[in-house]
Amino acid sequence: MFSKILIANRGEIACRVIDTCRRIGVSTVAVYSDADRTARHVAMADEAVHIGGSAPKDSYLRGDAIIAAAKATGARAIHPGYGFLSENPDFVDAVEKAGLVFIGPSSSAIRAMGLKDAAKKLMEEAGVPVVPGYHGDNQDPEHLAGAAEAIGYPVLIKAVAGGGGKGMRLVEREKEFANALDSARGEAQTAFGNPAVLIEKYIEKPRHIEVQVFGDGKRAVHLFERDCSLQRRHQKVIEEAPAPGMTEEMRAAMGQAAVRAAEAIGYRGAGTVEFIVDASEGLRPDRFWFMEMNTRLQVEHPVTEAITGVDLVEWQLRVTSGEPLTSRQEDLHLNGHAFEARLYAEDVPAGFLPATGTLTHLHFPEVARADTGVRAGDTISPWYDPMIAKIIVHGPTRAIALSKLAAALEETEVAGSVTNLSFLNALARHEGFRAGDVDTGLIARELVALTEAAAPSLAVRALAALGAAGLAEGGGAMTGFTLWQPLRRTVTLDGLGAVVEALAPGRARVTIGDETADCALRNDVWWVNDRPSGARIVLTPATVSIFGPGAYHFGLIDPLARQSAGMASGVTVSPMPGLVKAVYVRAGEHVSAGDRLAVLEAMKMEHTLTATRDGTVAEVLVEAGAQVEAGAALVRLEEEAAA
Ligand code: ADP
């Protein structure tokens, strides 16, 4: 076993790797960027090395700086986590050339799976079922159109170098094919510098089921499947293991196919073979097809750990330090059911917009495993993925595990940033999900209900108003030496105006528009209109947060700030730090409310900024290519003529 390793990553995965290292007596070296000087992973590691600026390209993607840090600290091996350099075969080669060990597969295994067309070809040869389609070299548009016709519509065009859904187009009819091909190629060229595509049969209402594999370079085993069908724009939201409705026959077929895939490339370490499944007639062994293999530890690996009792990071360290894989397939057993929910700093009603903020208050549930890279007081910065934590639960049955997930989410508290907690809560209670009736389109179809269910109830709004009025503790019988006094106050919160009347200690009436809420504090529980709310009120300098069930944040409004924002309403500002990708308007041009002004790329997503009113552009203050701070003025409209 290694005595010391370096972790070339940050956030929750760096912390999770350090956890295992501590348990098995391996020393750890963290690396960090400017933005991460005081991050949790830096505090947890035995040593830490600063490797550069906040932008990933200046730090976590700098293979040379990372290798130098390992050599300087005497670390023998490098764990890449996921993302960043984890699937970069050139980095693997450089690590090995420097005489160090890469805790992951060989560069040739990564290369074999790097391009979708080559990977599909390889899998076909290894006898692994692949999605029916064309993945040949002939990129002539006529030939591709002919291939689509032969496969039968609807078809999916995919960039062979694709990832993150880029360069992917669904084509329903023949006459749409030529245009879709053009735009898929254009996007693929921009994103990956490679315009080549493949054509696949489009599976309707598919499920995403993936198999965890583990190899020592010679032999591989599988650690059962995970169902990751709950996705939003191809991003996983809640994952579970095993897959609901899985049969022994189908599990054996998928597991064997995944092991064949891993052994075909001499796979070493933890990997995931992703399959797309047509479950329109239940799970059938002839209805799953290889999509791609991820040659690294996956974000959702904890659900597999929960049902198998295996620590996958420990296994990674053992095989890469030279131990053979000791477990045989028949030694591995599946126990119970597990779920993982990804808790993000994001604004769900605003279209899942990534958010930032300082986490003034943070509480994770006792009943769950919480994998996190942050502590209370830490900041979710705009530089990296805005994940706050993964909440993982395990139970003897799916129903029990799902109830535990709902309870764990209810117990989770984050203030200081908006989060997707209410959305996760609604999802954990969704009937179809409860019944195990999942597919990759579920969230998109149910989006309105799932976000509406997350809208704050009267009780939540009333308690927020109480918090803003300073009555979160019920007002107490005495405040210092002053006796309790009746009070009537108008409070204004972001999106909420209310009148709060304190009637007696621990009793108040809140009026919001034409709704009234009688609030009473009984044995530390707030009752609203004679029902226990189960909610907790948490005050931070800038917000009132209400937790359980769901999480709601109301900004405490400074009336002066609002007025000045109103006066400057002709100025479009950057909502977060980012890169200006495009500017669509010029000075003197007339725009209508809703017209796009510019596109900002921030936190791995593109955000279109639109005009908030009609007007004439007075000034364009940035150019495409500029890096801007949050709040930077981008476009100014001429003052509106006074009415
Ligand atoms: P990327 O590498 O760009 O993320 P994938 O090939 O992994 O693309 O596919 C991403 C997602 O797109 C899958 O999880 C699935 O939801 C959907 N998808 C992929 N292939 C198909 C298909 N043939 N039919 C229907 N949906 C598909």
XYZ file of C-alpha atoms and ligand atoms in Angstrom:
670
model
C 0.000 0.000 0.000
C 1.134 3.568 -0.693
C 2.320 5.539 2.321
C 1.322 8.884 0.805
C -0.877 9.933 -2.132
C -1.843 13.240 -3.731
C -5.440 14.022 -4.601
C -5.717 16.014 -7.817
C -9.190 17.315 -7.122
C -11.280 19.444 -4.792
C -14.665 19.534 -3.095
C -16.591 16.535 -1.863
C -14.666 13.929 -3.864
C -11.299 15.085 -2.506
C -12.719 14.900 1.037
C -14.230 11.483 0.361
C -10.887 10.090 -0.863
C -9.127 11.561 2.203
C -11.672 9.832 4.477
C -10.654 6.402 3.198
C -6.950 7.258 3.287
C -7.244 8.222 6.956
C -9.072 5.007 7.745
C -6.392 2.816 6.174
C -3.383 4.873 7.287
C -2.366 6.544 4.018
C -1.077 10.156 4.268
C -2.667 12.688 1.953
C -1.571 15.731 -0.005
C -4.239 18.144 -1.214
C -3.793 20.659 -4.004
C -5.699 23.923 -4.145
C -6.388 27.014 -6.195
C -6.607 30.635 -5.035
C -10.357 30.318 -4.479
C -9.854 27.156 -2.379
C -7.192 28.391 0.082
C -9.431 27.707 3.076
C -11.496 24.887 1.573
C -12.498 21.814 3.563
C -10.340 19.409 1.529
C -7.267 21.543 2.272
C -8.024 21.510 5.998
C -8.593 17.739 5.999
C -5.419 16.673 4.183
C -2.113 16.117 5.978
C -0.372 18.528 3.600
C -1.552 20.927 0.921
C 0.124 22.562 -2.068
C -1.062 25.706 -3.828
C -1.089 25.090 -7.591
C -2.460 28.275 -9.123
C -5.341 30.570 -9.907
C -9.038 29.976 -9.404
C -9.956 29.079 -12.992
C -9.625 25.296 -13.463
C -7.214 25.779 -16.381
C -4.876 27.640 -14.016
C -4.933 24.985 -11.279
C -6.885 21.705 -11.254
C -6.263 21.146 -14.965
C -2.525 21.866 -14.720
C -1.062 18.389 -14.911
C 2.521 19.683 -14.711
C 1.925 21.628 -11.475
C 0.134 18.649 -9.935
C 2.923 16.211 -10.813
C 5.496 18.685 -9.432
C 3.493 18.923 -6.187
C 3.475 15.128 -5.856
C 7.232 14.944 -6.368
C 7.922 17.798 -3.961
C 5.887 16.182 -1.180
C 7.025 12.602 -1.793
C 3.558 11.335 -2.726
C 3.856 8.047 -4.642
C 0.519 8.092 -6.420
C -2.152 10.490 -7.704
C -5.887 10.013 -7.259
C -7.738 12.077 -9.886
C -11.269 11.981 -8.414
C -13.825 12.632 -11.162
C -13.942 15.467 -13.706
C -10.818 17.606 -14.224
C -7.935 15.314 -15.313
C -9.571 12.007 -14.396
C -10.176 10.857 -17.975
C -7.252 12.555 -19.662
C -4.938 9.861 -21.070
C -2.096 12.345 -21.676
C -2.105 13.159 -17.972
C -1.901 9.445 -17.149
C 1.115 9.114 -19.440
C 2.783 12.141 -17.840
C 2.182 10.780 -14.322
C 3.752 7.443 -15.259
C 6.646 9.119 -17.039
C 7.373 10.993 -13.809
C 7.675 7.629 -12.043
C 4.374 7.984 -10.175
C 1.251 5.804 -10.110
C -2.076 6.967 -11.542
C -4.905 5.656 -9.354
C -7.119 4.639 -12.241
C -7.018 2.748 -15.528
C -4.215 2.758 -18.102
C -4.101 5.546 -20.673
C -4.878 3.013 -23.402
C -8.084 1.929 -21.623
C -9.146 5.575 -21.336
C -8.345 6.173 -25.013
C -10.278 3.073 -26.077
C -13.429 4.497 -24.481
C -12.755 8.149 -25.322
C -14.608 8.342 -28.624
C -18.152 7.049 -28.814
C -17.831 5.499 -32.281
C -14.604 3.613 -31.511
C -15.990 2.491 -28.154
C -19.155 1.158 -29.786
C -17.117 -0.732 -32.363
C -14.944 -2.248 -29.667
C -17.970 -3.256 -27.601
C -19.676 -4.845 -30.587
C -16.555 -6.975 -31.124
C -16.579 -7.966 -27.455
C -20.177 -9.155 -27.794
C -21.721 -6.303 -25.801
C -25.083 -5.132 -27.189
C -24.862 -1.578 -28.592
C -27.712 0.764 -29.576
C -28.731 -0.052 -33.157
C -27.295 2.607 -35.423
C -24.479 3.744 -37.673
C -21.049 4.473 -36.210
C -18.847 4.190 -39.275
C -16.326 6.541 -40.867
C -18.439 7.721 -43.801
C -19.534 11.218 -42.771
C -21.099 12.148 -46.112
C -24.489 13.786 -45.319
C -26.303 11.670 -47.930
C -24.826 8.518 -46.521
C -25.779 9.520 -42.964
C -29.332 10.364 -44.070
C -29.537 6.933 -45.693
C -28.317 5.342 -42.466
C -30.993 7.210 -40.492
C -33.640 5.972 -42.916
C -32.411 2.394 -42.527
C -32.424 2.624 -38.716
C -35.913 4.130 -38.758
C -37.069 7.439 -37.217
C -36.893 8.822 -34.577
C -33.088 8.835 -34.483
C -30.489 10.564 -32.359
C -27.432 12.264 -33.863
C -24.497 12.215 -31.433
C -21.046 13.775 -31.642
C -18.487 10.961 -31.494
C -16.355 13.121 -29.198
C -19.473 14.157 -27.259
C -20.084 14.692 -23.596
C -22.589 16.579 -21.491
C -25.236 16.264 -24.184
C -23.362 18.602 -26.556
C -23.635 17.890 -30.279
C -26.681 15.694 -29.683
C -29.893 16.142 -31.734
C -33.151 14.232 -31.757
C -34.595 13.907 -35.253
C -38.213 12.838 -35.536
C -38.729 13.049 -39.306
C -36.659 12.664 -42.455
C -37.176 16.252 -43.571
C -35.597 17.568 -40.346
C -32.475 15.457 -40.739
C -30.271 17.755 -42.871
C -30.721 20.778 -40.584
C -30.229 18.763 -37.415
C -27.054 17.241 -38.836
C -25.682 20.700 -39.661
C -26.312 22.068 -36.193
C -25.036 18.940 -34.389
C -21.818 19.127 -36.437
C -21.395 22.832 -35.795
C -21.818 22.361 -32.054
C -19.480 19.360 -32.021
C -16.825 21.297 -33.933
C -17.035 24.221 -31.480
C -17.148 22.096 -28.332
C -14.737 19.285 -29.205
C -12.919 20.384 -32.372
C -14.278 17.267 -34.036
C -17.432 17.410 -36.183
C -17.860 13.632 -36.665
C -21.191 12.155 -35.603
C -22.898 8.811 -35.254
C -26.563 7.965 -35.681
C -28.547 5.944 -33.161
C -32.035 4.602 -32.844
C -33.837 6.912 -30.421
C -35.256 4.929 -27.526
C -38.524 6.421 -26.256
C -39.034 6.732 -22.493
C -35.691 5.041 -21.825
C -34.112 4.251 -18.492
C -30.474 4.928 -17.717
C -29.066 1.907 -15.933
C -25.338 1.610 -15.380
C -23.173 -1.153 -13.998
C -20.290 -0.577 -11.597
C -17.273 -2.609 -12.619
C -13.937 -3.145 -10.976
C -10.819 -4.669 -12.490
C -7.186 -5.322 -11.651
C -5.982 -5.104 -15.259
C -6.572 -8.806 -15.896
C -9.850 -9.791 -14.343
C -12.988 -7.789 -13.587
C -16.127 -8.153 -11.479
C -19.316 -6.098 -11.386
C -20.893 -4.588 -8.310
C -24.459 -4.591 -9.600
C -26.361 -1.742 -11.189
C -27.468 1.808 -10.453
C -30.535 3.443 -11.910
C -29.861 7.070 -12.845
C -33.020 7.757 -14.813
C -33.988 10.814 -12.779
C -32.201 13.375 -14.909
C -32.629 16.972 -15.791
C -31.126 17.932 -19.134
C -28.957 14.806 -18.995
C -27.697 15.685 -15.494
C -28.377 13.075 -12.834
C -30.452 14.294 -9.877
C -31.299 11.244 -7.736
C -29.628 7.864 -8.227
C -30.453 4.515 -6.704
C -29.205 0.954 -6.429
C -30.414 -1.571 -7.314
C -32.656 -0.548 -10.246
C -36.366 -0.785 -9.427
C -37.994 -3.778 -11.089
C -34.673 -5.427 -11.967
C -34.914 -9.175 -12.553
C -32.159 -11.680 -11.769
C -32.008 -12.639 -15.439
C -31.564 -9.070 -16.690
C -29.075 -8.262 -13.907
C -26.942 -11.244 -14.859
C -27.053 -10.287 -18.549
C -26.112 -6.647 -17.875
C -23.428 -7.571 -15.342
C -21.817 -10.055 -17.718
C -21.885 -7.544 -20.581
C -20.243 -4.917 -18.355
C -17.527 -7.328 -17.220
C -16.873 -8.261 -20.881
C -16.524 -4.552 -21.669
C -14.034 -4.023 -18.826
C -11.988 -7.120 -19.601
C -11.868 -6.245 -23.319
C -9.748 -3.202 -22.458
C -7.748 -4.713 -19.585
C -9.492 -2.426 -17.148
C -7.868 -1.517 -13.845
C -9.744 0.218 -11.022
C -13.324 1.451 -10.740
C -15.345 2.081 -13.882
C -18.927 2.401 -14.989
C -20.572 0.913 -18.040
C -23.641 2.952 -18.965
C -26.558 1.313 -20.708
C -29.744 2.684 -22.132
C -32.745 0.478 -21.458
C -36.077 0.247 -23.240
C -38.418 -0.558 -20.360
C -41.658 0.061 -22.241
C -42.528 -3.598 -21.671
C -40.710 -4.110 -18.387
C -37.020 -4.936 -17.969
C -36.052 -7.532 -20.558
C -32.591 -9.013 -21.143
C -32.741 -8.203 -24.871
C -33.602 -4.543 -24.378
C -30.446 -2.934 -23.038
C -27.633 -1.383 -25.058
C -24.168 -0.026 -24.317
C -23.947 3.782 -24.372
C -20.518 4.581 -22.988
C -17.979 3.650 -20.348
C -16.795 6.161 -17.762
C -13.241 5.270 -16.891
C -13.183 6.723 -13.374
C -14.949 6.717 -10.024
C -18.454 8.063 -10.564
C -20.230 10.776 -8.539
C -22.953 8.291 -7.570
C -20.595 5.507 -6.421
C -21.806 5.741 -2.774
C -25.096 3.971 -3.530
C -23.092 0.989 -4.729
C -20.954 1.134 -1.598
C -24.118 1.190 0.516
C -25.584 -1.975 -1.015
C -22.330 -3.953 -1.275
C -20.417 -2.821 1.816
C -17.347 -2.244 -0.386
C -15.235 0.907 -0.052
C -14.456 1.546 -3.726
C -11.669 4.013 -2.980
C -9.935 1.440 -0.785
C -10.193 -1.051 -3.647
C -8.749 1.532 -6.057
C -5.766 2.107 -3.784
C -5.211 -1.606 -3.317
C -5.196 -2.643 -6.969
C -3.122 0.308 -8.149
C -0.550 -0.386 -5.433
C -0.148 -3.840 -6.960
C -2.553 -6.139 -5.092
C -4.662 -8.435 -7.279
C -8.424 -8.252 -7.033
C -9.266 -10.828 -4.383
C -13.075 -10.822 -4.593
C -14.746 -13.180 -7.011
C -18.146 -12.419 -8.487
C -19.821 -14.939 -6.182
C -18.341 -13.171 -3.125
C -20.305 -10.015 -3.873
C -23.799 -9.668 -2.476
C -26.467 -7.081 -2.812
C -27.941 -5.891 0.455
C -31.018 -3.653 0.645
C -31.550 -0.462 -1.314
C -29.805 2.914 -1.448
C -30.520 6.409 -2.809
C -28.353 9.432 -3.414
C -29.693 12.959 -3.900
C -27.463 15.721 -5.247
C -27.874 18.898 -3.263
C -26.929 21.929 -5.365
C -26.730 25.662 -4.900
C -29.134 26.471 -7.700
C -32.249 28.473 -8.335
C -34.833 25.933 -9.474
C -37.711 28.303 -10.386
C -35.270 30.404 -12.427
C -34.530 27.353 -14.586
C -31.992 25.614 -12.324
C -29.629 28.569 -12.532
C -26.382 27.840 -10.666
C -26.075 30.006 -7.571
C -23.294 31.190 -5.317
C -23.200 32.341 -1.716
C -21.681 31.953 1.690
C -23.278 29.061 3.546
C -24.068 30.874 6.769
C -25.929 27.873 8.149
C -25.455 24.197 7.313
C -26.876 21.079 8.914
C -26.799 17.545 7.522
C -29.130 14.746 8.639
C -28.077 12.153 11.184
C -29.795 9.316 9.327
C -27.774 9.765 6.133
C -24.250 9.723 4.803
C -23.483 13.257 3.641
C -20.496 13.556 1.299
C -19.569 17.207 1.206
C -16.726 19.580 0.459
C -18.072 22.478 2.493
C -18.613 23.520 6.121
C -20.800 26.247 7.580
C -19.237 29.562 6.649
C -17.719 28.246 3.406
C -18.498 29.834 0.075
C -19.937 28.266 -3.044
C -17.786 30.106 -5.558
C -18.639 30.649 -9.199
C -15.508 28.825 -10.323
C -16.607 25.240 -9.812
C -19.554 22.920 -9.824
C -22.092 24.305 -7.307
C -22.704 20.982 -5.568
C -23.104 21.350 -1.798
C -23.411 17.697 -0.808
C -24.600 14.254 -1.740
C -27.153 12.865 0.699
C -27.002 9.054 0.734
C -29.382 6.706 2.553
C -29.648 2.950 2.841
C -32.515 0.741 3.975
C -33.589 -2.892 3.831
C -36.199 -2.223 1.117
C -36.731 0.432 -1.553
C -39.790 1.801 0.244
C -37.916 2.196 3.521
C -34.861 3.703 1.856
C -37.042 6.216 0.002
C -38.832 7.210 3.213
C -35.426 7.682 4.785
C -34.390 9.862 1.865
C -37.457 12.069 2.291
C -36.787 12.331 6.040
C -33.107 13.070 5.479
C -33.885 15.833 2.995
C -36.353 17.319 5.453
C -33.654 17.404 8.093
C -31.091 19.048 5.804
C -30.628 22.788 6.309
C -28.654 25.198 4.143
C -28.889 28.970 4.364
C -26.903 31.615 2.558
C -27.608 30.347 -0.932
C -30.691 29.154 -2.733
C -30.674 25.375 -3.145
C -32.609 22.653 -4.936
C -33.692 21.177 -1.589
C -37.419 21.820 -2.024
C -37.273 20.324 -5.501
C -35.507 17.207 -4.163
C -38.133 16.986 -1.432
C -40.937 17.115 -3.984
C -39.162 14.523 -6.105
C -38.690 12.140 -3.169
C -42.466 12.299 -2.615
C -43.452 11.948 -6.284
C -45.961 9.120 -6.787
C -44.427 7.752 -9.974
C -40.955 7.740 -8.482
C -42.294 6.074 -5.329
C -43.798 3.361 -7.514
C -40.441 2.861 -9.259
C -41.919 4.060 -12.528
C -38.899 6.069 -13.694
C -37.531 7.125 -17.073
C -35.172 9.865 -18.225
C -38.088 12.134 -19.177
C -39.879 12.012 -15.803
C -38.490 15.268 -14.411
C -39.103 17.233 -17.617
C -42.700 15.990 -17.859
C -43.458 16.682 -14.199
C -41.445 19.870 -13.902
C -44.380 22.173 -13.241
C -45.799 19.965 -10.502
C -42.381 19.368 -8.983
C -41.552 23.073 -8.822
C -45.062 24.084 -7.808
C -45.073 21.594 -4.963
C -41.990 23.453 -3.862
C -43.756 26.849 -3.703
C -43.958 28.151 -0.118
C -47.213 27.454 1.738
C -48.990 30.075 3.842
C -47.410 28.554 6.964
C -43.936 28.917 5.498
C -44.540 32.524 4.445
C -46.088 33.419 7.806
C -43.142 31.971 9.718
C -40.727 33.856 7.453
C -42.581 37.075 8.298
C -42.331 36.230 12.019
C -38.615 35.705 11.618
C -38.242 39.044 9.848
C -40.209 40.740 12.637
C -37.771 39.353 15.209
C -40.272 36.891 16.676
C -38.577 33.637 15.658
C -38.199 32.659 19.313
C -41.809 33.535 20.042
C -40.929 36.936 21.423
C -40.249 35.416 24.874
C -42.005 36.443 28.056
C -39.265 38.920 28.787
C -36.634 40.568 26.644
C -33.763 41.569 28.868
C -35.342 43.761 31.509
C -38.158 44.901 29.289
C -41.527 43.250 29.601
C -43.052 41.718 26.521
C -45.009 44.236 24.501
C -47.683 43.899 21.862
C -46.406 44.851 18.453
C -47.764 45.527 15.002
C -45.272 45.737 12.203
C -45.203 45.625 8.428
C -42.367 43.471 7.133
C -41.085 43.333 3.594
C -39.202 40.319 2.371
C -38.116 39.447 -1.120
C -41.365 38.425 -2.825
C -43.429 38.798 0.334
C -45.091 41.634 2.227
C -46.874 40.922 5.511
C -48.330 42.539 8.591
C -47.223 40.881 11.817
C -49.107 41.436 15.070
C -47.655 40.005 18.269
C -50.687 39.186 20.429
C -49.091 37.545 23.469
C -45.794 35.815 24.229
C -45.532 33.024 21.665
C -48.656 34.116 19.809
C -48.907 36.221 16.688
C -51.124 36.853 13.720
C -49.646 37.299 10.256
C -51.654 38.836 7.426
C -50.419 38.359 3.879
C -52.747 39.908 1.321
C -56.149 38.414 2.129
C -54.745 35.398 3.950
C -54.365 35.220 7.718
C -52.181 32.887 9.719
C -52.547 32.486 13.471
C -49.199 31.370 14.784
C -48.550 29.868 18.190
C -45.374 28.476 19.686
C -46.118 25.332 21.723
C -43.261 23.305 23.195
C -40.819 24.778 20.680
C -43.059 23.903 17.714
C -44.720 26.607 15.655
C -48.399 25.870 15.007
C -50.028 27.735 12.153
C -53.831 27.873 11.948
C -54.038 25.033 14.498
C -51.662 22.709 12.708
C -48.084 21.921 13.679
C -45.830 23.285 10.937
C -42.790 21.108 11.615
C -40.785 24.068 10.346
C -37.720 25.750 11.796
C -36.902 29.428 11.375
C -33.239 30.283 10.790
C -32.079 33.891 10.578
C -28.934 34.904 8.727
C -27.717 38.460 8.148
C -29.360 38.656 4.735
C -32.189 36.105 4.802
C -34.854 34.347 6.764
C -34.798 30.632 5.990
C -37.585 28.185 6.767
C -36.691 24.481 6.849
C -38.663 21.273 6.867
C -40.418 20.083 4.845
C -38.557 21.860 2.048
C -36.268 24.849 2.317
C -37.296 28.406 1.601
C -35.214 31.532 1.676
C -36.518 35.058 1.808
C -34.107 37.919 1.282
C -34.346 40.685 3.870
C -34.876 43.688 1.668
C -33.110 46.933 2.169
C -35.662 49.408 0.750
C -32.887 51.817 -0.304
C -31.084 49.159 -2.288
C -34.281 48.246 -4.053
C -34.951 51.811 -5.032
C -31.542 52.303 -6.583
C -31.845 49.011 -8.451
C -35.154 50.244 -9.792
C -33.613 53.480 -10.978
C -30.906 51.599 -12.807
C -33.377 49.245 -14.444
C -32.107 50.142 -17.894
C -28.777 48.519 -17.090
C -28.320 44.803 -17.607
C -25.710 43.458 -15.208
C -23.916 40.161 -15.100
C -25.685 37.977 -12.496
C -22.469 36.107 -11.721
C -18.810 36.131 -12.711
C -18.266 34.596 -16.120
C -17.126 34.854 -19.692
C -19.093 36.939 -22.182
C -19.586 34.524 -25.080
C -21.528 36.809 -27.394
C -23.071 40.272 -27.537
C -26.048 40.625 -29.833
C -26.782 44.359 -29.787
C -25.112 47.599 -30.792
C -25.543 51.161 -29.542
C -28.486 52.853 -31.180
C -30.347 49.607 -31.824
C -33.930 49.289 -30.644
C -34.762 46.253 -28.475
C -38.011 44.851 -27.116
C -38.473 43.326 -23.681
C -37.264 39.719 -23.851
C -34.826 40.243 -26.730
C -31.480 38.614 -26.115
C -28.654 41.028 -25.384
C -25.722 38.800 -24.561
C -24.713 35.283 -23.578
C -22.674 34.674 -20.458
C -20.850 31.411 -19.839
C -20.561 30.696 -16.139
C -20.423 27.541 -14.048
C -20.350 25.298 -17.110
C -23.635 26.700 -18.422
C -24.628 29.349 -20.889
C -26.989 32.053 -19.666
C -28.847 34.281 -22.072
C -29.358 37.799 -20.759
C -32.420 39.513 -22.125
C -33.806 43.047 -22.164
C -36.117 43.715 -19.211
C -38.025 46.396 -21.143
C -38.351 47.977 -24.573
C -35.818 50.687 -25.354
C -32.877 51.900 -27.348
C -29.398 50.649 -26.532
C -27.398 53.622 -25.231
C -24.152 51.806 -24.584
C -22.620 48.349 -24.879
C -20.075 48.096 -22.092
C -18.431 44.735 -22.879
C -17.124 42.757 -25.807
C -17.422 39.054 -26.505
C -14.476 37.309 -24.867
C -14.395 39.553 -21.802
C -14.252 38.046 -18.310
C -16.679 39.915 -16.041
C -17.402 40.057 -12.322
C -20.849 39.601 -10.792
C -22.718 42.894 -11.008
C -20.678 44.234 -13.921
C -22.767 46.470 -16.199
C -23.029 44.911 -19.653
C -25.604 46.862 -21.646
C -27.305 50.176 -20.855
C -30.595 51.270 -22.387
C -31.473 54.942 -22.844
C -33.507 56.483 -20.022
C -37.209 56.068 -20.525
C -38.912 59.307 -21.491
C -40.879 60.607 -18.513
C -44.563 59.903 -18.921
P -23.174 12.545 -23.323
O -21.867 11.797 -23.377
O -23.183 13.772 -24.226
O -23.667 12.832 -21.946
P -24.695 10.081 -23.645
O -24.450 9.219 -24.809
O -24.090 9.667 -22.335
O -24.258 11.587 -24.010
O -26.244 10.285 -23.450
C -26.749 11.183 -22.473
C -28.213 10.906 -22.187
O -28.990 11.046 -23.391
C -28.540 9.509 -21.684
O -28.390 9.384 -20.292
C -29.979 9.346 -22.121
O -30.830 10.022 -21.201
C -30.040 10.096 -23.446
N -29.810 9.186 -24.599
C -28.614 8.797 -25.081
N -28.753 7.945 -26.123
C -30.076 7.791 -26.328
C -30.884 7.052 -27.268
N -30.340 6.290 -28.224
N -32.224 7.140 -27.156
C -32.800 7.917 -26.211
N -32.111 8.649 -25.318
C -30.758 8.596 -25.357
